[in-house]
Amino acid sequence: MATTSFLSAFVVLLHLVITTHGLGINYGTLADNLPPPATVANFLKTRTTLDRVKIYDVNPQILQAFANTGIPVTVTAPNGDIAALKQIDSARQWVVTHIKPYHKQTKIQYILVGSEVLHWGDATMIRGLNSAIRTLHAALLAEGITDIKVTTAHSLAIMRSSIPPSAGRFRPGFAKHVLGPMLQFLKETRTPFMVNPYPYFSYNGKNVNFLLFRPNRGLYDKYTKLSYTNQFDALLDAVYSAMKDLGYGDVDIAIGETGWPSICDGWDACSVANAQSFNGQLVKHLAMGKGTPLMPNRTFETYIFALFNENQKPGPIAERNWGLFRPDFTPVYDCGIMRNGQKGAPLAPTNPAPAVGDKKWCVPKAAATDAALQENINYVCSQGVDCKPIQPGGVCYAANNVKALATYAMNAYYQANGRHDFNCDFSNTGVITTTNPSHDQCKI
Ligand SMILES: *[C@@H]1O[C@H](CO)[C@@H](O)[C@H](O)[C@H]1NC(C)=O
């Protein structure tokens, strides 16, 4: 009896710890077989301990579905919107269109301006990023919204060096022109600096125990005399060191994405066992709240990548197998995020895939400028869509013909996202047509 109540008190406590630290999930939707957003919201709330979600756009159906659920949603302004967000009038319009209809019934936590812009964006986009972030922040205030923070997520391509962790530094150009000013803004607005650390990408066959939080020899930092037992902490401390070097060691760090795929093409990094080990240990590691060697006791709001296996992500098999769940909500593996004793089983019938018969394509509007179309291309190609066909040598490549390239890219994005009208909006530069834009070898 005493043991039982002790145990249940412990379970309650553990659950509290997990929820207060904020463990979220990336809800990507590059699939044609996913359940309706309202079913997803209900599943997360009733069956899992995941307490927040992040999406890669401002999908109105998803924002609607999370209304009054108590689950905060982080949304993303597509890279293609950065140019518009630099101007206060268009930033205000953006807020009126994409945020105001859902705020506050839906708790929108952060707006991320772009996706890994320093990794994927062109020079104009990178130069405009801070201005877009500050202007969007001002636009929210001007619209009377004071409870949504603005930040952006970075891939670790922003790092010049990460080993040993105390010597972590940003790439000097980024540090001076982009990340320093950005950290100043984040400090002023008490908003976290968000990074996407993936130990998986460091896999070399020999370091698997270090990457998967298993017993291992560790990594010794001779400058701090601290030992690291896992790559996740080492990467975070490298980021922290780089921030501290610029004078911003006190800005919070959030993890926008991390995870491990369960299947890939013959590479021994990927297996259900490895994915389960990484995500399962990560969940425990975060729940302990012990921080890292350089950040003792600090906690990190974290979003695992990803909620679902996404069958329409192009590229290698691994891309379609990052999910914790299949589209029918059965878990790919158990990583300790189901509510007490529950197994992830089908919750409700899933919606059928849209019919393929009625052919529609998304193409640029006649009036769209090349600059806007180029931004659409950059955005789409940063979202996991396969852009090889429009690179030199590809079947849809057309030198200096931005419109032709954008036709391929915008349509690929539209098709991959389930062919919703709003996936062809592209800041009012796209239009849906029933005329097949394919030509020659270029099948669109
Ligand atoms: C971290 O928390 C532990 C336990 O509460 C405490 O003993 C320790 O002093 C803390 N360390 C720091 C650096 O705050």
Short mmCIF file of C-alpha atoms and ligand atoms in Angstrom, two decimals:
data_model
loop_
_atom_site.label_atom_id
_atom_site.label_comp_id
_atom_site.label_asym_id
_atom_site.label_seq_id
_atom_site.Cartn_x
_atom_site.Cartn_y
_atom_site.Cartn_z
CA MET A 1 0.00 0.00 0.00
CA ALA A 2 2.66 2.46 1.07
CA THR A 3 4.74 1.40 -1.90
CA THR A 4 1.84 1.93 -4.28
CA SER A 5 1.07 5.45 -3.08
CA PHE A 6 4.76 6.29 -3.10
CA LEU A 7 4.93 5.02 -6.66
CA SER A 8 1.90 6.96 -7.81
CA ALA A 9 3.20 10.10 -6.14
CA PHE A 10 6.43 9.52 -8.02
CA VAL A 11 4.61 9.07 -11.31
CA VAL A 12 2.63 12.27 -10.73
CA LEU A 13 5.82 14.10 -9.83
CA LEU A 14 7.66 12.78 -12.86
CA HIS A 15 4.78 13.83 -15.06
CA LEU A 16 4.82 17.30 -13.54
CA VAL A 17 8.50 17.59 -14.19
CA ILE A 18 8.08 16.59 -17.82
CA THR A 19 5.20 18.96 -18.45
CA THR A 20 6.76 21.94 -16.70
CA HIS A 21 9.89 21.59 -18.81
CA GLY A 22 7.90 21.61 -22.00
CA LEU A 23 8.31 18.67 -24.29
CA GLY A 24 6.82 19.30 -27.68
CA ILE A 25 6.64 17.72 -31.08
CA ASN A 26 7.07 18.91 -34.64
CA TYR A 27 3.83 18.32 -36.51
CA GLY A 28 4.96 18.12 -40.14
CA THR A 29 2.35 17.47 -42.78
CA LEU A 30 4.18 16.36 -45.94
CA ALA A 31 1.93 13.31 -46.26
CA ASP A 32 -1.33 12.41 -47.96
CA ASN A 33 -2.55 10.00 -45.31
CA LEU A 34 -2.57 11.99 -42.07
CA PRO A 35 -5.58 12.20 -39.77
CA PRO A 36 -7.53 15.48 -39.53
CA PRO A 37 -5.89 18.13 -37.33
CA ALA A 38 -8.69 18.01 -34.74
CA THR A 39 -8.10 14.27 -34.27
CA VAL A 40 -4.39 14.93 -33.90
CA ALA A 41 -5.02 17.61 -31.27
CA ASN A 42 -7.28 15.28 -29.32
CA PHE A 43 -4.76 12.45 -29.54
CA LEU A 44 -1.90 14.59 -28.25
CA LYS A 45 -3.98 15.94 -25.40
CA THR A 46 -5.55 12.73 -24.19
CA ARG A 47 -2.97 10.07 -25.02
CA THR A 48 0.49 11.62 -24.77
CA THR A 49 2.52 13.76 -22.39
CA LEU A 50 3.64 15.98 -25.27
CA ASP A 51 2.38 19.40 -24.27
CA ARG A 52 3.10 21.66 -27.23
CA VAL A 53 3.42 21.48 -31.00
CA LYS A 54 5.34 23.29 -33.70
CA ILE A 55 4.25 23.56 -37.31
CA TYR A 56 6.07 24.68 -40.45
CA ASP A 57 3.50 27.16 -41.68
CA VAL A 58 0.39 28.97 -40.46
CA ASN A 59 -2.03 26.27 -41.58
CA PRO A 60 -5.48 27.61 -40.62
CA GLN A 61 -6.99 24.15 -40.09
CA ILE A 62 -4.28 23.22 -37.61
CA LEU A 63 -4.53 26.54 -35.79
CA GLN A 64 -8.27 26.06 -35.59
CA ALA A 65 -7.92 22.49 -34.36
CA PHE A 66 -5.77 23.46 -31.39
CA ALA A 67 -8.20 26.16 -30.21
CA ASN A 68 -9.17 25.72 -26.57
CA THR A 69 -7.02 22.61 -26.15
CA GLY A 70 -4.51 24.28 -23.84
CA ILE A 71 -1.76 23.02 -26.16
CA PRO A 72 0.47 25.89 -27.29
CA VAL A 73 1.29 26.03 -30.99
CA THR A 74 4.47 27.47 -32.47
CA VAL A 75 3.99 28.58 -36.06
CA THR A 76 6.42 29.42 -38.85
CA ALA A 77 6.32 32.32 -41.28
CA PRO A 78 7.65 30.76 -44.49
CA ASN A 79 11.04 31.97 -45.76
CA GLY A 80 9.18 33.48 -48.70
CA ASP A 81 7.39 35.88 -46.33
CA ILE A 82 10.58 37.40 -44.91
CA ALA A 83 10.72 40.20 -47.49
CA ALA A 84 7.16 41.28 -46.70
CA LEU A 85 7.69 41.08 -42.94
CA LYS A 86 10.42 43.73 -43.13
CA GLN A 87 7.76 46.40 -43.75
CA ILE A 88 5.52 47.32 -40.86
CA ASP A 89 2.38 47.64 -43.00
CA SER A 90 2.71 44.24 -44.62
CA ALA A 91 3.84 42.70 -41.33
CA ARG A 92 0.68 44.03 -39.68
CA GLN A 93 -1.36 42.65 -42.55
CA TRP A 94 0.37 39.29 -42.08
CA VAL A 95 -0.60 39.29 -38.40
CA VAL A 96 -4.18 40.24 -39.26
CA THR A 97 -4.45 37.44 -41.81
CA HIS A 98 -2.57 34.59 -40.17
CA ILE A 99 -2.61 35.19 -36.42
CA LYS A 100 -5.51 37.35 -35.34
CA PRO A 101 -8.30 34.99 -36.42
CA TYR A 102 -6.94 32.29 -34.07
CA HIS A 103 -5.48 34.32 -31.21
CA LYS A 104 -6.28 33.76 -28.33
CA GLN A 105 -8.56 30.73 -28.61
CA THR A 106 -5.44 29.04 -29.92
CA LYS A 107 -2.45 29.69 -27.72
CA ILE A 108 0.26 30.71 -30.19
CA GLN A 109 3.56 30.61 -28.37
CA TYR A 110 6.20 31.63 -30.87
CA ILE A 111 6.24 32.78 -34.44
CA LEU A 112 9.40 31.53 -36.09
CA VAL A 113 10.51 33.79 -38.90
CA GLY A 114 11.64 31.39 -41.60
CA SER A 115 13.14 27.95 -41.30
CA GLU A 116 16.92 27.57 -40.91
CA VAL A 117 17.32 30.74 -42.96
CA LEU A 118 21.10 30.99 -42.45
CA HIS A 119 21.43 27.47 -43.85
CA TRP A 120 18.99 27.63 -46.76
CA GLY A 121 18.23 31.28 -47.47
CA ASP A 122 19.89 33.49 -50.03
CA ALA A 123 21.90 36.59 -49.11
CA THR A 124 18.90 38.93 -49.30
CA MET A 125 16.87 36.73 -47.02
CA ILE A 126 19.70 36.40 -44.50
CA ARG A 127 20.31 40.15 -44.51
CA GLY A 128 16.60 40.79 -43.98
CA LEU A 129 16.07 38.26 -41.20
CA ASN A 130 16.63 40.49 -38.16
CA SER A 131 14.64 43.29 -39.66
CA ALA A 132 11.74 40.89 -40.32
CA ILE A 133 11.93 39.56 -36.75
CA ARG A 134 11.92 43.03 -35.19
CA THR A 135 9.23 44.34 -37.49
CA LEU A 136 6.97 41.34 -36.88
CA HIS A 137 7.41 41.85 -33.15
CA ALA A 138 6.41 45.51 -33.57
CA ALA A 139 3.48 44.50 -35.77
CA LEU A 140 2.16 42.14 -33.08
CA LEU A 141 2.33 44.93 -30.51
CA ALA A 142 0.65 47.34 -32.92
CA GLU A 143 -2.17 44.81 -33.30
CA GLY A 144 -2.48 44.60 -29.52
CA ILE A 145 -0.88 41.14 -29.20
CA THR A 146 1.62 40.96 -26.36
CA ASP A 147 1.76 37.23 -25.59
CA ILE A 148 3.42 35.85 -28.74
CA LYS A 149 7.19 35.86 -29.01
CA VAL A 150 9.18 36.03 -32.21
CA THR A 151 12.32 34.00 -32.90
CA THR A 152 13.71 31.65 -35.57
CA ALA A 153 15.30 28.18 -35.62
CA HIS A 154 18.86 27.56 -36.75
CA SER A 155 20.57 24.48 -38.06
CA LEU A 156 24.01 23.89 -36.60
CA ALA A 157 25.51 25.04 -39.89
CA ILE A 158 25.76 28.38 -38.01
CA MET A 159 28.69 26.88 -36.08
CA ARG A 160 32.29 27.27 -37.19
CA SER A 161 33.46 24.87 -34.49
CA SER A 162 31.80 22.70 -31.87
CA ILE A 163 34.62 20.58 -30.43
CA PRO A 164 35.51 20.81 -27.64
CA PRO A 165 32.23 22.35 -26.47
CA SER A 166 33.84 25.29 -24.65
CA ALA A 167 35.50 26.33 -27.93
CA GLY A 168 32.17 26.42 -29.78
CA ARG A 169 31.93 29.51 -31.97
CA PHE A 170 29.55 30.80 -34.62
CA ARG A 171 30.81 31.39 -38.15
CA PRO A 172 32.34 34.87 -37.87
CA GLY A 173 30.26 36.56 -40.59
CA PHE A 174 27.03 35.27 -39.09
CA ALA A 175 28.13 36.14 -35.55
CA LYS A 176 28.84 39.76 -36.37
CA HIS A 177 26.09 40.62 -38.83
CA VAL A 178 23.20 38.35 -37.88
CA LEU A 179 23.45 36.34 -34.67
CA GLY A 180 24.84 39.07 -32.41
CA PRO A 181 22.04 41.52 -33.28
CA MET A 182 19.51 38.69 -33.10
CA LEU A 183 20.65 37.67 -29.62
CA GLN A 184 20.34 41.30 -28.54
CA PHE A 185 16.70 41.28 -29.65
CA LEU A 186 16.05 37.93 -27.96
CA LYS A 187 17.59 39.22 -24.76
CA GLU A 188 15.43 42.37 -24.84
CA THR A 189 12.27 40.36 -25.41
CA ARG A 190 13.19 37.41 -23.14
CA THR A 191 12.80 34.97 -25.98
CA PRO A 192 14.86 31.81 -26.51
CA PHE A 193 17.50 31.28 -29.16
CA MET A 194 16.31 28.19 -31.03
CA VAL A 195 18.61 25.57 -32.55
CA ASN A 196 18.08 22.22 -34.25
CA PRO A 197 20.83 19.90 -32.96
CA TYR A 198 20.88 16.42 -34.49
CA PRO A 199 23.38 14.00 -32.94
CA TYR A 200 22.25 11.62 -35.72
CA PHE A 201 24.15 13.66 -38.29
CA SER A 202 27.40 13.00 -36.39
CA TYR A 203 27.05 9.23 -36.72
CA ASN A 204 30.24 7.53 -37.89
CA GLY A 205 29.67 3.94 -36.80
CA LYS A 206 32.03 4.20 -33.82
CA ASN A 207 30.38 6.89 -31.72
CA VAL A 208 26.91 5.35 -31.52
CA ASN A 209 26.93 4.99 -27.72
CA PHE A 210 27.89 8.65 -27.28
CA LEU A 211 25.08 9.70 -29.62
CA LEU A 212 22.45 7.44 -28.03
CA PHE A 213 23.07 8.37 -24.37
CA ARG A 214 24.50 4.90 -23.67
CA PRO A 215 27.51 4.19 -21.46
CA ASN A 216 30.66 5.28 -23.31
CA ARG A 217 34.13 6.71 -22.80
CA GLY A 218 32.83 10.25 -23.08
CA LEU A 219 34.36 13.43 -24.45
CA TYR A 220 36.77 15.35 -22.29
CA ASP A 221 37.03 19.12 -22.69
CA LYS A 222 40.59 19.95 -21.67
CA TYR A 223 39.84 23.68 -21.32
CA THR A 224 37.04 23.30 -18.78
CA LYS A 225 38.07 19.85 -17.47
CA LEU A 226 34.46 18.80 -17.91
CA SER A 227 33.45 15.42 -19.31
CA TYR A 228 30.57 14.87 -21.69
CA THR A 229 28.66 11.62 -21.71
CA ASN A 230 26.50 12.40 -24.73
CA GLN A 231 26.58 14.39 -27.95
CA PHE A 232 23.34 16.24 -27.23
CA ASP A 233 24.87 18.04 -24.23
CA ALA A 234 28.10 18.61 -26.15
CA LEU A 235 26.27 20.31 -29.02
CA LEU A 236 24.21 22.49 -26.68
CA ASP A 237 27.30 23.57 -24.79
CA ALA A 238 29.03 24.44 -28.04
CA VAL A 239 26.09 26.69 -28.92
CA TYR A 240 26.12 28.15 -25.42
CA SER A 241 29.87 28.88 -25.67
CA ALA A 242 29.34 30.66 -28.96
CA MET A 243 26.51 32.75 -27.47
CA LYS A 244 28.59 33.54 -24.40
CA ASP A 245 31.49 34.60 -26.58
CA LEU A 246 29.20 37.30 -28.00
CA GLY A 247 28.04 38.29 -24.53
CA TYR A 248 24.69 36.49 -24.54
CA GLY A 249 25.24 33.46 -22.31
CA ASP A 250 22.11 34.40 -20.38
CA VAL A 251 19.67 34.05 -23.29
CA ASP A 252 17.63 30.84 -23.03
CA ILE A 253 18.18 28.06 -25.53
CA ALA A 254 15.26 26.10 -27.01
CA ILE A 255 15.55 23.02 -29.21
CA GLY A 256 13.40 23.44 -32.30
CA GLU A 257 14.12 19.98 -33.66
CA THR A 258 16.00 16.86 -32.71
CA GLY A 259 15.28 13.22 -33.39
CA TRP A 260 16.36 10.04 -35.10
CA PRO A 261 14.88 8.18 -38.08
CA SER A 262 13.78 4.58 -37.62
CA ILE A 263 14.49 3.34 -41.17
CA CYS A 264 16.92 4.37 -43.87
CA ASP A 265 18.50 2.90 -46.96
CA GLY A 266 20.94 0.38 -45.62
CA TRP A 267 22.80 2.73 -43.25
CA ASP A 268 23.26 1.09 -39.88
CA ALA A 269 22.61 4.39 -38.07
CA CYS A 270 18.91 3.94 -38.61
CA SER A 271 16.87 1.32 -36.84
CA VAL A 272 13.83 1.25 -34.64
CA ALA A 273 16.15 0.33 -31.75
CA ASN A 274 18.43 3.33 -32.31
CA ALA A 275 15.55 5.76 -32.79
CA GLN A 276 13.87 4.42 -29.67
CA SER A 277 17.10 4.64 -27.74
CA PHE A 278 17.79 8.24 -28.78
CA ASN A 279 14.31 9.63 -28.26
CA GLY A 280 13.63 7.53 -25.16
CA GLN A 281 16.87 8.61 -23.46
CA LEU A 282 16.35 12.19 -24.61
CA VAL A 283 12.94 12.31 -22.94
CA LYS A 284 14.42 11.00 -19.68
CA HIS A 285 17.45 13.27 -19.93
CA LEU A 286 15.28 16.36 -20.37
CA ALA A 287 12.85 15.30 -17.65
CA MET A 288 15.69 15.14 -15.13
CA GLY A 289 16.28 18.85 -15.66
CA LYS A 290 19.95 18.58 -14.82
CA GLY A 291 21.08 20.79 -17.66
CA THR A 292 24.47 20.33 -19.30
CA PRO A 293 28.03 20.52 -17.96
CA LEU A 294 28.26 24.24 -18.85
CA MET A 295 24.61 24.98 -18.05
CA PRO A 296 23.86 23.10 -14.84
CA ASN A 297 20.18 22.99 -13.89
CA ARG A 298 19.08 24.85 -16.99
CA THR A 299 16.09 23.43 -18.83
CA PHE A 300 15.43 23.46 -22.54
CA GLU A 301 12.07 23.60 -24.15
CA THR A 302 12.37 20.89 -26.81
CA TYR A 303 10.45 19.80 -29.89
CA ILE A 304 11.11 16.25 -31.08
CA PHE A 305 11.15 15.70 -34.82
CA ALA A 306 8.61 14.40 -35.66
CA LEU A 307 5.06 13.44 -34.84
CA PHE A 308 4.30 11.36 -37.94
CA ASN A 309 6.14 9.43 -40.59
CA GLU A 310 5.52 11.62 -43.63
CA ASN A 311 5.08 9.58 -46.79
CA GLN A 312 5.45 12.45 -49.24
CA LYS A 313 8.79 13.78 -48.09
CA PRO A 314 11.15 13.43 -51.02
CA GLY A 315 14.72 12.23 -50.76
CA PRO A 316 16.15 9.15 -49.04
CA ILE A 317 13.93 6.67 -47.16
CA ALA A 318 15.07 8.14 -43.83
CA GLU A 319 13.23 11.37 -44.64
CA ARG A 320 9.91 9.56 -44.48
CA ASN A 321 10.70 7.77 -41.23
CA TRP A 322 11.39 10.33 -38.53
CA GLY A 323 7.97 9.92 -36.94
CA LEU A 324 7.09 8.62 -33.50
CA PHE A 325 3.73 7.55 -34.93
CA ARG A 326 2.26 6.14 -38.08
CA PRO A 327 -0.68 8.03 -39.56
CA ASP A 328 -3.13 5.72 -37.72
CA PHE A 329 -1.51 6.75 -34.38
CA THR A 330 0.16 3.40 -33.75
CA PRO A 331 3.58 4.15 -32.29
CA VAL A 332 6.59 3.25 -34.41
CA TYR A 333 8.22 2.57 -31.03
CA ASP A 334 7.64 3.56 -27.43
CA CYS A 335 9.86 6.40 -26.22
CA GLY A 336 8.07 7.17 -22.98
CA ILE A 337 5.66 9.87 -24.09
CA MET A 338 2.38 7.94 -23.82
CA ARG A 339 0.18 8.76 -20.84
CA ASN A 340 0.32 6.28 -17.97
CA GLY A 341 0.06 2.75 -19.20
CA GLN A 342 -1.55 3.66 -22.50
CA LYS A 343 -0.40 2.21 -25.73
CA GLY A 344 -0.79 4.24 -28.85
CA ALA A 345 -3.62 2.52 -30.64
CA PRO A 346 -5.93 3.77 -33.34
CA LEU A 347 -8.10 6.49 -31.81
CA ALA A 348 -10.43 7.24 -34.66
CA PRO A 349 -10.77 6.35 -38.29
CA THR A 350 -8.25 8.25 -40.36
CA ASN A 351 -9.31 10.25 -43.35
CA PRO A 352 -8.72 8.67 -46.73
CA ALA A 353 -6.09 10.05 -49.06
CA PRO A 354 -7.46 12.70 -51.41
CA ALA A 355 -8.61 11.40 -54.77
CA VAL A 356 -5.93 11.63 -57.42
CA GLY A 357 -8.34 11.92 -60.35
CA ASP A 358 -9.07 15.64 -60.42
CA LYS A 359 -5.80 17.00 -61.68
CA LYS A 360 -4.78 20.45 -60.47
CA TRP A 361 -1.50 22.30 -60.52
CA CYS A 362 -0.14 25.33 -58.69
CA VAL A 363 1.64 27.83 -60.97
CA PRO A 364 2.91 31.43 -60.67
CA LYS A 365 0.45 34.24 -61.29
CA ALA A 366 1.19 36.18 -64.46
CA ALA A 367 1.85 39.34 -62.44
CA ALA A 368 4.28 37.74 -59.97
CA THR A 369 7.74 39.31 -59.99
CA ASP A 370 10.89 37.26 -60.50
CA ALA A 371 12.06 38.35 -57.06
CA ALA A 372 8.91 36.99 -55.41
CA LEU A 373 9.14 33.78 -57.42
CA GLN A 374 12.78 33.34 -56.47
CA GLU A 375 11.74 33.59 -52.83
CA ASN A 376 9.11 30.94 -53.41
CA ILE A 377 11.77 28.66 -54.90
CA ASN A 378 14.09 29.25 -51.95
CA TYR A 379 11.29 28.57 -49.53
CA VAL A 380 10.07 25.39 -51.20
CA CYS A 381 13.58 23.99 -51.57
CA SER A 382 14.18 24.57 -47.83
CA GLN A 383 11.10 22.53 -46.94
CA GLY A 384 12.31 19.09 -47.91
CA VAL A 385 10.89 19.22 -51.44
CA ASP A 386 13.22 17.58 -53.97
CA CYS A 387 14.59 20.47 -56.05
CA LYS A 388 17.11 18.44 -58.05
CA PRO A 389 14.97 18.61 -61.21
CA ILE A 390 15.41 22.42 -61.28
CA GLN A 391 19.11 22.42 -60.59
CA PRO A 392 21.59 22.51 -63.51
CA GLY A 393 21.38 19.13 -65.25
CA GLY A 394 17.84 18.48 -63.96
CA VAL A 395 14.98 17.77 -66.39
CA CYS A 396 13.13 20.98 -65.44
CA TYR A 397 16.20 23.21 -65.28
CA ALA A 398 15.88 26.38 -67.34
CA ALA A 399 18.72 28.89 -67.06
CA ASN A 400 17.54 32.41 -66.13
CA ASN A 401 13.88 31.41 -66.40
CA VAL A 402 12.73 32.00 -62.85
CA LYS A 403 9.11 31.52 -63.80
CA ALA A 404 9.73 28.03 -65.18
CA LEU A 405 11.74 27.05 -62.10
CA ALA A 406 9.08 28.47 -59.79
CA THR A 407 6.36 26.57 -61.66
CA TYR A 408 8.08 23.33 -60.81
CA ALA A 409 8.86 24.32 -57.21
CA MET A 410 5.50 25.84 -56.27
CA ASN A 411 3.61 22.94 -57.75
CA ALA A 412 5.84 20.37 -56.05
CA TYR A 413 5.12 22.06 -52.72
CA TYR A 414 1.39 22.25 -53.42
CA GLN A 415 1.20 18.56 -54.37
CA ALA A 416 3.35 17.46 -51.44
CA ASN A 417 1.23 19.34 -48.90
CA GLY A 418 -2.06 17.74 -49.83
CA ARG A 419 -3.20 20.20 -52.52
CA HIS A 420 -5.00 22.64 -50.25
CA ASP A 421 -5.72 26.00 -51.85
CA PHE A 422 -3.74 27.77 -49.16
CA ASN A 423 -0.65 25.76 -50.12
CA CYS A 424 -0.73 27.62 -53.44
CA ASP A 425 -1.06 31.10 -51.97
CA PHE A 426 2.65 32.01 -51.76
CA SER A 427 1.86 35.52 -50.56
CA ASN A 428 -0.60 35.93 -53.38
CA THR A 429 1.83 34.94 -56.15
CA GLY A 430 0.41 31.47 -56.92
CA VAL A 431 -2.73 30.32 -58.69
CA ILE A 432 -4.32 26.90 -59.19
CA THR A 433 -4.85 25.71 -62.75
CA THR A 434 -6.28 22.61 -64.44
CA THR A 435 -3.89 23.03 -67.38
CA ASN A 436 -0.91 20.74 -67.09
CA PRO A 437 2.25 22.90 -67.14
CA SER A 438 4.50 19.94 -68.07
CA HIS A 439 6.68 20.36 -71.13
CA ASP A 440 9.29 18.26 -72.95
CA GLN A 441 11.03 16.00 -70.45
CA CYS A 442 9.82 18.10 -67.52
CA LYS A 443 6.84 16.28 -66.05
CA ILE A 444 5.22 18.55 -63.50
C1 LIG B 1 21.73 22.70 -9.23
O1 LIG B 1 20.73 22.13 -8.41
C2 LIG B 1 21.24 21.39 -7.33
C3 LIG B 1 20.08 20.69 -6.64
O2 LIG B 1 19.05 21.59 -6.38
C4 LIG B 1 22.03 22.32 -6.41
O3 LIG B 1 22.57 21.60 -5.34
C5 LIG B 1 23.15 22.98 -7.23
O4 LIG B 1 23.81 23.93 -6.43
C6 LIG B 1 22.59 23.66 -8.46
N1 LIG B 1 23.70 24.14 -9.27
C7 LIG B 1 23.71 25.34 -9.81
C8 LIG B 1 24.94 25.72 -10.57
O5 LIG B 1 22.80 26.14 -9.71
#
